[in-house]
Coordinates of C-alpha atoms in Angstrom, one line a residue:
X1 CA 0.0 0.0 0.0
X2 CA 0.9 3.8 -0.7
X3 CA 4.3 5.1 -2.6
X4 CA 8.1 4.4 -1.3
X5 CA 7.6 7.5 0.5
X6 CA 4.9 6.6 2.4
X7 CA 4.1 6.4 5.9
X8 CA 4.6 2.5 5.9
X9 CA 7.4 2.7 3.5
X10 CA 10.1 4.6 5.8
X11 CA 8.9 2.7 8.9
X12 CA 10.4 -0.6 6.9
X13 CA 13.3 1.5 6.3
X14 CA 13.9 2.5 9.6
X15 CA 13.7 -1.3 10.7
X16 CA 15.9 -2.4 7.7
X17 CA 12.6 -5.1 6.5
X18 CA 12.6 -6.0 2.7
X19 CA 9.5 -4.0 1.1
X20 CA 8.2 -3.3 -2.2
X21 CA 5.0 -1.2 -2.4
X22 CA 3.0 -0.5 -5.0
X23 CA 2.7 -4.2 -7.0
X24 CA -0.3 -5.1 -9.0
X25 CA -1.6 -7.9 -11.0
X26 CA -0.4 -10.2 -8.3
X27 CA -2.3 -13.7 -8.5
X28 CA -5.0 -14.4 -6.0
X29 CA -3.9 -18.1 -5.4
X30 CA -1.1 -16.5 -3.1
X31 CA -0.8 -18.8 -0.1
X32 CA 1.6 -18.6 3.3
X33 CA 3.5 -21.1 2.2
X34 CA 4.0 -19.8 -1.4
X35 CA 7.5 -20.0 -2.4
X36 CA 8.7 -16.0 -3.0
X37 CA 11.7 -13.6 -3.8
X38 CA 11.9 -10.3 -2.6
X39 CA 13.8 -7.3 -4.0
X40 CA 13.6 -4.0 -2.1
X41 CA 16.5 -2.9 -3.9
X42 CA 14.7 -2.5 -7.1
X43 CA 11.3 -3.4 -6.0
X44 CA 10.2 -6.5 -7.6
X45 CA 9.0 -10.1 -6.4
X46 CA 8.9 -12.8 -7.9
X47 CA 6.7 -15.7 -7.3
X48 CA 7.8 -19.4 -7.5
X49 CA 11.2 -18.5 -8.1
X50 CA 13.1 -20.8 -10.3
X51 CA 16.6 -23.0 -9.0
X52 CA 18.7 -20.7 -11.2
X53 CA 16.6 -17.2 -9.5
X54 CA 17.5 -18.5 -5.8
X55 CA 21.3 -19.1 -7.1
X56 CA 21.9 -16.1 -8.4
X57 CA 19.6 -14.0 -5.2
X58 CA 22.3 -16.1 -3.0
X59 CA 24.7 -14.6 -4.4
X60 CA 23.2 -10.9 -4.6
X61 CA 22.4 -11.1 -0.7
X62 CA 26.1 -12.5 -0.7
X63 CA 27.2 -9.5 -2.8
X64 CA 25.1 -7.2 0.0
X65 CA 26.7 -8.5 3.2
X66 CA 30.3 -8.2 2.1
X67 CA 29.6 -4.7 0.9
X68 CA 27.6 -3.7 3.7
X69 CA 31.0 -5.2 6.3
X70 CA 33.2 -3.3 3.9
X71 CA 31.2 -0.3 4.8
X72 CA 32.0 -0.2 8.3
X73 CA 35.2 0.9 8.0
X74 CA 33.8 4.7 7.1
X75 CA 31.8 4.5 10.9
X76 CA 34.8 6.5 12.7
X77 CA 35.5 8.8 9.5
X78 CA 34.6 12.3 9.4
X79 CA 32.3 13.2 6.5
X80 CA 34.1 14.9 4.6
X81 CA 35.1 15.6 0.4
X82 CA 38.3 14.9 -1.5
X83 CA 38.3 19.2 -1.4
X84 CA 38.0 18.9 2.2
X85 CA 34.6 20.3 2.7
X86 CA 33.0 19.1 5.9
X87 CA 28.9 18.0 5.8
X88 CA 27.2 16.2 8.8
X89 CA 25.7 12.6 7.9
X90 CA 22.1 12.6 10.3
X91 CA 20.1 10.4 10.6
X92 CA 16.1 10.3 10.8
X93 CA 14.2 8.5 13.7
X94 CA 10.7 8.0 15.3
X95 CA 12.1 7.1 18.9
X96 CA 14.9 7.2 21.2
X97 CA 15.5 3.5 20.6
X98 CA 16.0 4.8 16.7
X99 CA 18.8 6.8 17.9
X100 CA 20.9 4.5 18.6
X101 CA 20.9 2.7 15.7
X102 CA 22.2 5.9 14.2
X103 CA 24.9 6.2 16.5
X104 CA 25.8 2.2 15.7
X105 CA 26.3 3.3 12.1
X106 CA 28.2 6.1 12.5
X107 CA 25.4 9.4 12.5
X108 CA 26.6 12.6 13.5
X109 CA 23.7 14.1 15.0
X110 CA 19.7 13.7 14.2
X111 CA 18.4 15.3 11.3
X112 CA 14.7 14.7 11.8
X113 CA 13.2 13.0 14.6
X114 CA 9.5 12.7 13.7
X115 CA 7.9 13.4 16.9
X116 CA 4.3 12.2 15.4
X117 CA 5.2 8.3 16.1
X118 CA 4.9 9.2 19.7
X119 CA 1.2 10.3 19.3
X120 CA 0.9 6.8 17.6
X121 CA -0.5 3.6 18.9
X122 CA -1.8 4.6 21.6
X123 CA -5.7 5.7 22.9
X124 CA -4.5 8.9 24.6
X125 CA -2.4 11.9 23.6
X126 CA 1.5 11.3 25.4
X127 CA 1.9 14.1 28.4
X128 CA 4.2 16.7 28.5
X129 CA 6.0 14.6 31.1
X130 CA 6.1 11.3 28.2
X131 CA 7.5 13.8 25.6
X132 CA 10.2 15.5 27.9
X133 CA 11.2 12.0 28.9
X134 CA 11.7 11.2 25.2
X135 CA 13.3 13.9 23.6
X136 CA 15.7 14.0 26.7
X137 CA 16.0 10.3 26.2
X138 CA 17.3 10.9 22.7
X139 CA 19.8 13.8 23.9
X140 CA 21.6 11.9 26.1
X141 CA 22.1 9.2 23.6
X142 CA 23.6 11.7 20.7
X143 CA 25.9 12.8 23.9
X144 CA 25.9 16.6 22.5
X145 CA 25.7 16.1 18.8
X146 CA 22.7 18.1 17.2
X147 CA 19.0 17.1 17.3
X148 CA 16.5 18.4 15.1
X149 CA 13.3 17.2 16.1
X150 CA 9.9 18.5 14.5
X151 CA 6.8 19.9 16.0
X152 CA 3.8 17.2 15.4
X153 CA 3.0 16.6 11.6
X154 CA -0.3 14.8 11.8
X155 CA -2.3 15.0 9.0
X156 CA -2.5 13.4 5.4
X157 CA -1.2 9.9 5.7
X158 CA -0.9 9.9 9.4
X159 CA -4.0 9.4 11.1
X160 CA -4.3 9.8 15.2
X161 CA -8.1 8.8 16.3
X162 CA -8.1 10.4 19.4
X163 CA -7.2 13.9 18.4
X164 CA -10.8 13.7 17.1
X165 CA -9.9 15.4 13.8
X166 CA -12.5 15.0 10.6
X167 CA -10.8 13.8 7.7
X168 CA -10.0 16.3 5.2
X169 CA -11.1 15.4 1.7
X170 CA -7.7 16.0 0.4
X171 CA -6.0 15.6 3.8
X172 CA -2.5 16.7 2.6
X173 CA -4.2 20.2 1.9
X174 CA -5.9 20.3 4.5
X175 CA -5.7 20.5 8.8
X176 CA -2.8 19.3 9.1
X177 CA 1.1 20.1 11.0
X178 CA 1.5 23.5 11.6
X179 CA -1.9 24.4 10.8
X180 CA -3.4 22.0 13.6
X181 CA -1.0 23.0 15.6
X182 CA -1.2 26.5 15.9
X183 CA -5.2 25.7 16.0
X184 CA -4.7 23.6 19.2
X185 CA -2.3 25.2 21.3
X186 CA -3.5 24.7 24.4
X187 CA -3.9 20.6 24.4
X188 CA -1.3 20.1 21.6
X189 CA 1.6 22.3 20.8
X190 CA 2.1 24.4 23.7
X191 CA 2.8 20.7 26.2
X192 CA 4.6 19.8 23.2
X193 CA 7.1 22.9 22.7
X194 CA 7.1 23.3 26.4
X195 CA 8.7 19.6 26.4
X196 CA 11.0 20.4 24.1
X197 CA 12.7 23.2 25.7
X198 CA 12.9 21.4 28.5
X199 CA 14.8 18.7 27.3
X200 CA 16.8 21.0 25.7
X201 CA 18.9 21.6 28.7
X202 CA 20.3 18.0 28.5
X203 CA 21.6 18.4 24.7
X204 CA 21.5 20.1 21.6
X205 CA 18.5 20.0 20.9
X206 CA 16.7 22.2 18.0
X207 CA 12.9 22.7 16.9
X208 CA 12.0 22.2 13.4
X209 CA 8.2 23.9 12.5
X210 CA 6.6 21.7 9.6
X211 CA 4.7 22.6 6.2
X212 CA 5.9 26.5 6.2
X213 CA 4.0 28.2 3.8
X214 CA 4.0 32.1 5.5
X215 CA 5.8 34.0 7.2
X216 CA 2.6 34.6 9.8
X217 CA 3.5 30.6 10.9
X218 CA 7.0 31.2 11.7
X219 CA 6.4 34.2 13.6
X220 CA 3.2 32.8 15.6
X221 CA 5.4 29.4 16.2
X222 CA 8.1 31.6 17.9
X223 CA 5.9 34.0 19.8
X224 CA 4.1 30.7 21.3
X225 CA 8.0 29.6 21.8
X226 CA 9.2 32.8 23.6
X227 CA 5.9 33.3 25.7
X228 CA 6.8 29.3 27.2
X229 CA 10.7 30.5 27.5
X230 CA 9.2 33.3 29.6
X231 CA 7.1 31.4 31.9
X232 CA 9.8 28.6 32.4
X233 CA 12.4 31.4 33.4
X234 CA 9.4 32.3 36.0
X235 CA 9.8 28.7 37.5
X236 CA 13.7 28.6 37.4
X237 CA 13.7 25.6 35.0
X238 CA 16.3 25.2 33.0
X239 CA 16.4 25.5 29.2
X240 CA 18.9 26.5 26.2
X241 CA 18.2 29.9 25.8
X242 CA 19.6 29.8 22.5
X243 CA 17.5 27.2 21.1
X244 CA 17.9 27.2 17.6
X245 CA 14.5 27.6 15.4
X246 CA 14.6 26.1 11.8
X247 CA 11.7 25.1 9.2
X248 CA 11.0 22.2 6.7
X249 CA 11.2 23.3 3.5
X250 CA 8.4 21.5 1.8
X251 CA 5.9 23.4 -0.1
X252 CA 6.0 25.4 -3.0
X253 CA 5.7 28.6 -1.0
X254 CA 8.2 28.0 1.4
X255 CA 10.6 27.5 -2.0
X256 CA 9.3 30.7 -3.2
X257 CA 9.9 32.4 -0.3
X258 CA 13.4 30.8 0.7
X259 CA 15.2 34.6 1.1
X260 CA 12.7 36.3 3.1
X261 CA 12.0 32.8 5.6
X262 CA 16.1 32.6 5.5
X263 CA 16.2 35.6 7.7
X264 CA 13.6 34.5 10.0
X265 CA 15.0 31.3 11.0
X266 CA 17.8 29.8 12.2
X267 CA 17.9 26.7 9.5
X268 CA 16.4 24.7 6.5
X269 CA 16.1 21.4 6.3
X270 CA 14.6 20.7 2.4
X271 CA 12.2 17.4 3.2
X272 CA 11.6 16.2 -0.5
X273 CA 9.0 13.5 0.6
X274 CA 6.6 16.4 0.4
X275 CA 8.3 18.8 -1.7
X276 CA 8.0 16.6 -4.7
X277 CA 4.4 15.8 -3.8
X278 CA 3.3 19.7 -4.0
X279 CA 6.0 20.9 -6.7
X280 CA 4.6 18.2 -8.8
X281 CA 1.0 18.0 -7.7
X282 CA 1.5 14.6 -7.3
X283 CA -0.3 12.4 -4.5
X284 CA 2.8 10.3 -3.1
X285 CA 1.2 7.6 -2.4
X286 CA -1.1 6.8 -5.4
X287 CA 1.0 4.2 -7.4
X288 CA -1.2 4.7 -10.7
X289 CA 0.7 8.5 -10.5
X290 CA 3.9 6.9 -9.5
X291 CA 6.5 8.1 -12.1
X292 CA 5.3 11.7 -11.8
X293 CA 7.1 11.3 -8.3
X294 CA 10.7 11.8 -8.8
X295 CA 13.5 14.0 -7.2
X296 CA 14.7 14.1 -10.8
X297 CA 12.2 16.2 -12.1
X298 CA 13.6 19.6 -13.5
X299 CA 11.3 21.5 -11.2
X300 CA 12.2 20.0 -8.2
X301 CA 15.5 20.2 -8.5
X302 CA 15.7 23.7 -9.6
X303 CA 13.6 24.3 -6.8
X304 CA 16.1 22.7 -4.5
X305 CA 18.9 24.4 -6.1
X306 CA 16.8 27.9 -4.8
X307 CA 17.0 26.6 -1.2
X308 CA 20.5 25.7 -1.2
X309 CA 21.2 29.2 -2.6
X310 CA 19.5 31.5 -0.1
X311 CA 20.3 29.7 2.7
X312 CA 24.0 30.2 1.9
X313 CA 23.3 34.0 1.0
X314 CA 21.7 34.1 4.8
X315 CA 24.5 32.4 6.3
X316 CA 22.5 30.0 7.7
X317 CA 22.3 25.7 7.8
X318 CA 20.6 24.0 5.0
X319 CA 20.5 20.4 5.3
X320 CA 17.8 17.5 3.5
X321 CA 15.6 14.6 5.4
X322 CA 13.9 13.5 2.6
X323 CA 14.5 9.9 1.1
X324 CA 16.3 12.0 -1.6
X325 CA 19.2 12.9 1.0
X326 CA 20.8 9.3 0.5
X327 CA 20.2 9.0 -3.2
X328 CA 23.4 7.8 -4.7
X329 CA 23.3 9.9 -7.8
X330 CA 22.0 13.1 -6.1
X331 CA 24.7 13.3 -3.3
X332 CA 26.9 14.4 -5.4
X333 CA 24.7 17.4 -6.7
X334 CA 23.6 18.1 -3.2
X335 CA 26.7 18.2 -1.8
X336 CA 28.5 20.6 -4.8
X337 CA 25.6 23.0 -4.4
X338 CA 26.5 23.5 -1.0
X339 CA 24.4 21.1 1.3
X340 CA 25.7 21.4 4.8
X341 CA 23.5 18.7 6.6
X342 CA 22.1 15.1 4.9
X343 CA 19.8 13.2 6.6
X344 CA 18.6 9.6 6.3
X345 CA 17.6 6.0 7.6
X346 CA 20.2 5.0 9.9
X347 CA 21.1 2.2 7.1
X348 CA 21.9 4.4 4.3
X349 CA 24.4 6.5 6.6
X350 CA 28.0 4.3 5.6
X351 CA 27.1 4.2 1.9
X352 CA 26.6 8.1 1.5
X353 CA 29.8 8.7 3.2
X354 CA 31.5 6.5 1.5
X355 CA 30.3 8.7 -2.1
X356 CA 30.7 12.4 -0.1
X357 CA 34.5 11.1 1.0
X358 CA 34.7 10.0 -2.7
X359 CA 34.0 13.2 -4.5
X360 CA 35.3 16.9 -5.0
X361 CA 32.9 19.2 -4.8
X362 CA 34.6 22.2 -6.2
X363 CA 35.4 19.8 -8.9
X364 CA 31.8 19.0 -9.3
X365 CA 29.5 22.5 -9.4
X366 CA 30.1 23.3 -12.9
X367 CA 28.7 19.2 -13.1
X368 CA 26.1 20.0 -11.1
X369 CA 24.8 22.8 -12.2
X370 CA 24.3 21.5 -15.9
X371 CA 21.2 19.5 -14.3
X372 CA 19.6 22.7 -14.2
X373 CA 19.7 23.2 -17.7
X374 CA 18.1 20.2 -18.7
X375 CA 14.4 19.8 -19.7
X376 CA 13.4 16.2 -19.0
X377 CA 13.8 14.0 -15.7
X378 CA 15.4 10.7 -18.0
X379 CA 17.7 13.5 -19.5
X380 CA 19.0 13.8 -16.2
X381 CA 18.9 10.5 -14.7
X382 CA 21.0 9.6 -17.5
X383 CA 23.5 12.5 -17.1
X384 CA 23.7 11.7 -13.5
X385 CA 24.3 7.7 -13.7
X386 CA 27.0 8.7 -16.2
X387 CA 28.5 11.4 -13.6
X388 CA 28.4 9.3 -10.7
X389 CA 30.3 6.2 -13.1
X390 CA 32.6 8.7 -13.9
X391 CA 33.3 9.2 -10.4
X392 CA 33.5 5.4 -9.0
X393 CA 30.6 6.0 -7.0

């Protein structure tokens, strides 16, 4: 069910399961015991594999664990170019026991941590007390590397029953993130931020606000953020008082409006899961609309290219937490247009090293940059499969 972006999609990630999504035509005569192959790397199965299929799927998963041991020699490196420009690998989790998998692979700091898996599973909203305990949880693990962790972002494939909230009929238009949040301060953001700057004393911790689209957010987001800092300076409890304040950069506005946001906040972090979805007006989960979803498309890739750019003009962090961050053939671009920050499942964190330590990226921009030129998303696949063979990556 739903697109390799969805909901259900990064959760298999996170846990390193096999998955395809998004098969049709399969035969209904399926049983328990039916004899399959799965390929997540490429996202096919096939069904009563023959002798000479299992050999040579042997030898692939072979192929994967000797590569994936070879890896692990790039855990204790630095992330860092041929040219000698330093980036921080993150990673992206939904708990504190996520953390630590990203710490086993090497992560320097958390990217995203998608606070809504908390709200998840469960009959009751968490307390303030719940949510302290886990965002100091996952502080205390990173030992004082950076933690970006974003406000709730409920809404379009994420569904919470108890916050009693009618579906939308296009729910990834509608009530949702920010929007709900700002809505329902009192019994959902305000326990929330107040959590987070509380656990902020015990790391370095930094709020991300979801699904910008005007300035008016931002601004409301911090008001509600300094009135809490006030009232917790009332009690004498501790906080950083310098907590930074970033945004997702994942609409079509907040693209547009990447200089004037830049000067408001204190970083981006570009999240293509939904940046593609609304550049492309594309529902990322409908297979039938499947290859309209691409980070390859001209559009979105210009689009990132904007972010990148006024974030440097601004002086400020610009990292990615979308799948896109640990595409092999995008790294590259990413990381010659300036990406300071790429963020990922913990399992993908080795393998983009291993391409960022491979590559120059002075070397690269005038590369990179042709990409924007091009017309057509194979056009650039194809340019970028050739660059990255050209590099050994």
């Amino acid at each position: 069910f739903g697109g390799k972006t969805s909901h259900s999609a990064i959760l298999a990630r996170a846990l390193e399961i096999p998955a395809v999504v998004g098969l049709s035509n399969l035969p209904e005569d399926i049983s328990d015991d039916t004899d399959i192959l799965l390929d997540g790397e490429i996202g096919e199965v096939i069904i009563l594999p023959t002798d000479n299929e299992k050999s040579d799927y042997e030898n692939k998963k072979k192929n994967y664990d000797t590569n994936k041991e070879m890896l692990k020699k790039y855990r204790e490196l630095p992330s860092i170019s041929k040219d000698g420009k330093k980036v921080e690998i993150a990673g992206n989790i939904g708990s504190p026991e996520d953390a630590k998998k990203v710490i086993e692979n090497g992560g320097e700091g958390i990217g995203l941590f998608r606070t809504e898996f908390l709200f998840m599973d469960r009959d009751c909203m968490p307390t303030e007390e719940e949510q302290f305990e886990s965002y100091k949880e996952v502080a205390a693990v990173m030992e004082g590397k950076p933690v970006i962790i974003r406000t709730l972002d409920i809404g379009g494939d994420k569904e919470i029953p108890y916050m009693g909230i009618v579906q939308d009929e296009n729910p990834f238009l509608g009530y949702r993130a920010i929007r709900l949040c700002l809505d329902r301060k009192d019994d959902i953001y305000i326990p929330q931020l107040r959590a987070l700057l509380r656990a902020s004393a015990f790391g370095n911790i930094k709020i991300m606000l979801p699904l910008i689209t005007s300035m008016d957010e931002i601004r409301e987001a911090k008001a509600l953020i300094s009135d809490i800092k006030k009232e917790l300076d009332e009690k004498n409890i501790a906080y950083n008082k310098n907590i930074e304040v970033g945004i997702m950069v994942e609409t079509a506005a907040a693209s547009l409006l990447a200089d004037i946001f830049a000067k408001e906040v204190d970083f981006f972090s570009i999240g293509t899961n939904d940046l593609i979805q609304y550049t492309m007006s594309v529902d990322r989960g409908n297979v039938k609309i499947a290859g309209l979803y691409s980070p390859f498309s001209p559009a979105v890739l210009r689009s990132i290219n904007r972010i990148i750019t006024e974030a440097k003009k601004a002086g400020i962090m610009v990292g990615m937490c979308g799948e896109a961050a640990a595409d092999p053939l995008l790294i590259p671009v990413l990381l010659a247009w300036g990406m300071d920050e790429f963020s990922m499942s913990a399992s993908s964190i080795l393998k983009s090293r291993q391409i960022i330590s491979g590559c120059d990226s002075k070397d690269l921009k005038a590369k990179a940059d042709k990409v924007l030129e091009m017309s057509t998303e194979s056009e650039i696949k194809e340019y970028l499969k050739k660059l990255t063979e050209e590099l050994g990556c």
